[in-house]
mmCIF file of C-alpha atoms in Angstrom:
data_model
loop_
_atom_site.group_PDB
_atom_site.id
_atom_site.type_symbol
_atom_site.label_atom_id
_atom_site.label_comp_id
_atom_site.label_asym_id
_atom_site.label_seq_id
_atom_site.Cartn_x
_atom_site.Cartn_y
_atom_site.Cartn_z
ATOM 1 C CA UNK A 1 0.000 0.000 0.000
ATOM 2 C CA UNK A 2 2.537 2.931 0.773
ATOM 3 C CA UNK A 3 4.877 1.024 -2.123
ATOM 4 C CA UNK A 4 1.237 2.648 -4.315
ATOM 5 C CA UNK A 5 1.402 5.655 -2.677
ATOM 6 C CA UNK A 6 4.790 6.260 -3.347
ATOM 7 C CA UNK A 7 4.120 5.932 -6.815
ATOM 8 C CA UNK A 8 0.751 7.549 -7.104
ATOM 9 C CA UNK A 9 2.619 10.646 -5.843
ATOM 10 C CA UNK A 10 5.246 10.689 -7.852
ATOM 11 C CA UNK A 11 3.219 9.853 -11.020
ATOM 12 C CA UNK A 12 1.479 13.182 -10.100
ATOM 13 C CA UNK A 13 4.351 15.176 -9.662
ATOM 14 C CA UNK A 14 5.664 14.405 -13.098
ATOM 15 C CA UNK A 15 2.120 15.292 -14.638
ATOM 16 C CA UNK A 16 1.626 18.615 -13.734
ATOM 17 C CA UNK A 17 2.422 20.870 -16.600
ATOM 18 C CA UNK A 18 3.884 23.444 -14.289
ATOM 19 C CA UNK A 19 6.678 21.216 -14.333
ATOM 20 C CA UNK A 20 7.309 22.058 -17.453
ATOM 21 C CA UNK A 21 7.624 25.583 -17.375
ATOM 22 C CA UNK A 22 5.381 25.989 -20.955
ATOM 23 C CA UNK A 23 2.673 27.940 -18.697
ATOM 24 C CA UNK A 24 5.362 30.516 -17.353
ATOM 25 C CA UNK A 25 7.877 30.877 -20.254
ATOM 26 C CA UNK A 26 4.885 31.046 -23.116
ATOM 27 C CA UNK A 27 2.567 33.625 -21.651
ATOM 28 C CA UNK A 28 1.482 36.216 -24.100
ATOM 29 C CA UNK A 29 -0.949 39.125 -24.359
ATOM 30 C CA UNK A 30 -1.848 40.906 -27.897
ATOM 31 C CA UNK A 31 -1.513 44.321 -27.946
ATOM 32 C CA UNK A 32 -1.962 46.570 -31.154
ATOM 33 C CA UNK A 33 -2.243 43.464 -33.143
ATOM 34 C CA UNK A 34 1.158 42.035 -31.492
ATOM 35 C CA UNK A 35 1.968 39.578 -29.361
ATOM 36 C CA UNK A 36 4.362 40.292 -26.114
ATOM 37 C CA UNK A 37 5.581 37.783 -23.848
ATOM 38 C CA UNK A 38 4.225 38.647 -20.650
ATOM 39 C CA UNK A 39 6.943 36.343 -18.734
ATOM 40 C CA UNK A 40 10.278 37.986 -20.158
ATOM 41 C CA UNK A 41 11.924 34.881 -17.735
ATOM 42 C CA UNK A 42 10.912 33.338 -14.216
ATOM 43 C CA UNK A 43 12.045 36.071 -11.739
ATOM 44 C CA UNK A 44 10.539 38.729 -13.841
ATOM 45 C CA UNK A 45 7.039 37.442 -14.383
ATOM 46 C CA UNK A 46 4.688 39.974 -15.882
ATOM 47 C CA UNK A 47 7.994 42.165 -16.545
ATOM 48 C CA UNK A 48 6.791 42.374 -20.364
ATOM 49 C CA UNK A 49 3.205 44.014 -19.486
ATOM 50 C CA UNK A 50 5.341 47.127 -17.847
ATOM 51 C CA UNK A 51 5.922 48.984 -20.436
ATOM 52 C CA UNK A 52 2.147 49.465 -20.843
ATOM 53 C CA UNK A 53 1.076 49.069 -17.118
ATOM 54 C CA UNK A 54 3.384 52.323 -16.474
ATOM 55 C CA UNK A 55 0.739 54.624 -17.780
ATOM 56 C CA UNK A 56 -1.823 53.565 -15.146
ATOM 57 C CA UNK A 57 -0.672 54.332 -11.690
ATOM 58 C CA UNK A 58 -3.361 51.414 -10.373
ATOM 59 C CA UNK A 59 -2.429 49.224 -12.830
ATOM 60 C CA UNK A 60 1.684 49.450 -11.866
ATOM 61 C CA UNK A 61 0.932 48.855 -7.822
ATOM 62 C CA UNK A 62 -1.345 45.893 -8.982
ATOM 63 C CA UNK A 63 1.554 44.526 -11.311
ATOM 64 C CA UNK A 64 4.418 45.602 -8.497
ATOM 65 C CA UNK A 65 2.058 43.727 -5.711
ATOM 66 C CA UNK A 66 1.949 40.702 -8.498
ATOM 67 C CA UNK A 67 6.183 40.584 -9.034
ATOM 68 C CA UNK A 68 6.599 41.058 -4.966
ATOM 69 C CA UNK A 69 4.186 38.093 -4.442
ATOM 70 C CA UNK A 70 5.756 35.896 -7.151
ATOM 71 C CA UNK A 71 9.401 36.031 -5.005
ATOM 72 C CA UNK A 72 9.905 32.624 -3.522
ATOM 73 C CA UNK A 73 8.727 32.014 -0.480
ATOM 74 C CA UNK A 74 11.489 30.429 2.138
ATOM 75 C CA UNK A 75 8.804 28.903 4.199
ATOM 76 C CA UNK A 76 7.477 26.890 1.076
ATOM 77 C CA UNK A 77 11.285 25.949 0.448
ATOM 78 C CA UNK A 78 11.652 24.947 4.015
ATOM 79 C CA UNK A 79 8.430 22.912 3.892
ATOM 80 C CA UNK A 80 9.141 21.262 1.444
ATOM 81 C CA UNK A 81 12.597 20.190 2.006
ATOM 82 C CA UNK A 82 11.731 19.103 5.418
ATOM 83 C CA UNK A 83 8.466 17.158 3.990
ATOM 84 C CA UNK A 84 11.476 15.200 1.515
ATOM 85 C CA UNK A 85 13.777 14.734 4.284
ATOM 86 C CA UNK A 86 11.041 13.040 6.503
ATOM 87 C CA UNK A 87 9.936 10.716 3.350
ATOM 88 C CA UNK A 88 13.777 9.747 2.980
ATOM 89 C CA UNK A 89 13.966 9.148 6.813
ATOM 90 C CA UNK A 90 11.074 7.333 6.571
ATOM 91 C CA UNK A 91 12.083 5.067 3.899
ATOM 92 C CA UNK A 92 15.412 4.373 5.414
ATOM 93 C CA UNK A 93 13.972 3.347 9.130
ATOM 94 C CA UNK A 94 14.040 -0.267 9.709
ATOM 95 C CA UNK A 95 10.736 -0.154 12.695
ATOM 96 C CA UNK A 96 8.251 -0.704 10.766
ATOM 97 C CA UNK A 97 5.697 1.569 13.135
ATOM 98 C CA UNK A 98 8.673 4.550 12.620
ATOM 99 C CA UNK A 99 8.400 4.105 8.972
ATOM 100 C CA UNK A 100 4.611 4.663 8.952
ATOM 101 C CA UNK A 101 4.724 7.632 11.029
ATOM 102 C CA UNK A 102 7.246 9.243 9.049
ATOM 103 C CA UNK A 103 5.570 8.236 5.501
ATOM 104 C CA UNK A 104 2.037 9.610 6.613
ATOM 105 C CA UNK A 105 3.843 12.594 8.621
ATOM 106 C CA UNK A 106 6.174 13.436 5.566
ATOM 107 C CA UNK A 107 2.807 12.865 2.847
ATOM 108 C CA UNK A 108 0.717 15.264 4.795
ATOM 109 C CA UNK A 109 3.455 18.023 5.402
ATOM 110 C CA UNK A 110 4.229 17.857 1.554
ATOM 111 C CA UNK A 111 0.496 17.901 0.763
ATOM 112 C CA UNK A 112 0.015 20.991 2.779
ATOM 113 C CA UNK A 113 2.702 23.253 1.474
ATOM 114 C CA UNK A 114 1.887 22.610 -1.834
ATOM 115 C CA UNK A 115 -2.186 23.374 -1.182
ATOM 116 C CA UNK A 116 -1.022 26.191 0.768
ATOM 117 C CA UNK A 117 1.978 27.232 -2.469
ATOM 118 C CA UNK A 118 -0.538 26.232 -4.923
ATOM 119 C CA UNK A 119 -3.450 28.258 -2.913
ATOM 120 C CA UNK A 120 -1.086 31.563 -2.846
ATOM 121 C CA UNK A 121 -0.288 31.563 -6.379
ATOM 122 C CA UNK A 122 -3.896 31.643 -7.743
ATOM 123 C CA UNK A 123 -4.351 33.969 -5.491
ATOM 124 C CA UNK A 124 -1.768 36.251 -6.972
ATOM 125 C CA UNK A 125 -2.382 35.559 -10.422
ATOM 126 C CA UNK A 126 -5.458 37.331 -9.816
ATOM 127 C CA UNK A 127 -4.009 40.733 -9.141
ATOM 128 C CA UNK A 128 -2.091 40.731 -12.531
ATOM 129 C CA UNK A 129 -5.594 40.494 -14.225
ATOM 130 C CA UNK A 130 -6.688 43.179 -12.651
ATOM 131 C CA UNK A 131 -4.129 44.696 -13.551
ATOM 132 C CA UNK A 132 -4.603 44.655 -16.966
ATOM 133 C CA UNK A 133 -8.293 45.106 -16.170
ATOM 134 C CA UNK A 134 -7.469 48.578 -14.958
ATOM 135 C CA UNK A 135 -4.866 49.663 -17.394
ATOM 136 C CA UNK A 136 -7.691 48.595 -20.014
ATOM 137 C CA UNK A 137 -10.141 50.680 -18.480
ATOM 138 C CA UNK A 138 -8.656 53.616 -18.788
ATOM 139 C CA UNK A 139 -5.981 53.471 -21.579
ATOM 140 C CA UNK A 140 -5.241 52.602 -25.583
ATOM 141 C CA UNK A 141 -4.357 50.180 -27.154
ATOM 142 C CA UNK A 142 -5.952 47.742 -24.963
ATOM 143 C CA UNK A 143 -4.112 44.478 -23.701
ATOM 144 C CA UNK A 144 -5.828 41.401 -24.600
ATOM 145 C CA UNK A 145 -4.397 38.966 -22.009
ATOM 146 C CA UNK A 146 -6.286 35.693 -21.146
ATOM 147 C CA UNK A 147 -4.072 33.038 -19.654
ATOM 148 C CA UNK A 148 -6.190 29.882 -20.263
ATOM 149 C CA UNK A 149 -6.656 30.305 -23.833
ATOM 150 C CA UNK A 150 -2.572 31.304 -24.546
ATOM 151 C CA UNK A 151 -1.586 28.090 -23.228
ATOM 152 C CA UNK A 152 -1.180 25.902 -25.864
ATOM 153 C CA UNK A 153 -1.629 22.735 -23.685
ATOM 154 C CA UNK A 154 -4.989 23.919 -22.932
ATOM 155 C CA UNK A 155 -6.923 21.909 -25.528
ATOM 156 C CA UNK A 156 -4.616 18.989 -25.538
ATOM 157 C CA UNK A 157 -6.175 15.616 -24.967
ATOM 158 C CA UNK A 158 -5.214 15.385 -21.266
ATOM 159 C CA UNK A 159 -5.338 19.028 -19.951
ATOM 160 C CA UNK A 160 -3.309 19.041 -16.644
ATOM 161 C CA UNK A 161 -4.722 18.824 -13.104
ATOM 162 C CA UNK A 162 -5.134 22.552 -11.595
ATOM 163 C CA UNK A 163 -5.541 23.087 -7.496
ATOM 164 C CA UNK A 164 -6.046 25.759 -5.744
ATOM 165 C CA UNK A 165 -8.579 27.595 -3.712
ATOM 166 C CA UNK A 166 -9.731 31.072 -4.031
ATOM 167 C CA UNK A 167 -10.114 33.155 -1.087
ATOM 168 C CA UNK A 168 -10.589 37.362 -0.985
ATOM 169 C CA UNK A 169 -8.495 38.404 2.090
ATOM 170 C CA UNK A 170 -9.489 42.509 1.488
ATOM 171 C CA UNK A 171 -11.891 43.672 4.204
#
């Protein structure tokens, strides 16, 4: 049973498209009839909307809030390394009762930081779209920027698995 979990985890790991990296580096919006990569690399993301979101006061703090939120987060990193060290513990431990605390203690610390990354990133996406939500609202040429439909893995055959929950922290 754990020999399935094992592999049912790692199976998903390996079929998320995030993986990947097509999502991040192939992001594009249209604007004046031309496309711009939105993602100039992955430490810059939304860098190539700038340009345009300058002219909009609103529109730049939504985009800086977006780049400041996209940093990594050491928590996540810390999480998650200590979630892998407790699975390799856990698979080197001879007592069989150690080895199943570690396994389920090491499964539920890596599921949580990644509902909890996974969670956080949605939520950020969100304020680049308002971003270009306000810079279109008020300013030419208009950005046409839709990230499901410039994914080109969108309407594959097996679209890839997407979690996260959406929560609205403003009061």
């Amino acid at each position: 049973m754990r020999y399935f979990l094992f592999v049912f985890i790692f199976i998903m790991s390996f079929s998320s498209q995030n993986l990947w990296s097509v999502e991040t580096c192939s992001r594009i919006a249209v604007i004046n009839y031309q496309e711009v990569l939105v993602d100039s690399n992955v430490s810059e993301k939304g860098e190539g909307l700038r340009y345009h979101l300058e002219k909009d006061p609103v529109a730049l703090e939504l985009l800086n809030t977006y780049q400041k939120n996209s940093a990594i987060r050491w928590p996540n990193a810390i999480l998650g390394t200590a979630g892998t060290g407790l699975l390799l513990f856990g698979f080197f431990t001879s007592d069989s009762q150690d080895r199943q605390i570690y396994l389920i203690s090491s499964g539920a610390v890596i599921l949580v930081n990644f509902l909890v990354a996974r969670t956080l990133e949605v939520a950020n996406e969100s304020n680049l779209n308002k971003a270009v939500e306000e810079y279109n609202k008020r300013n030419l040429p208009k950005i046409y920027f839709s990230p499901e439909t410039n994914n080109p893995q969108a309407n594959s055959i097996l679209p890839s698995m997407k979690i996260g929950f959406i929560k609205d922290w403003s009061f």
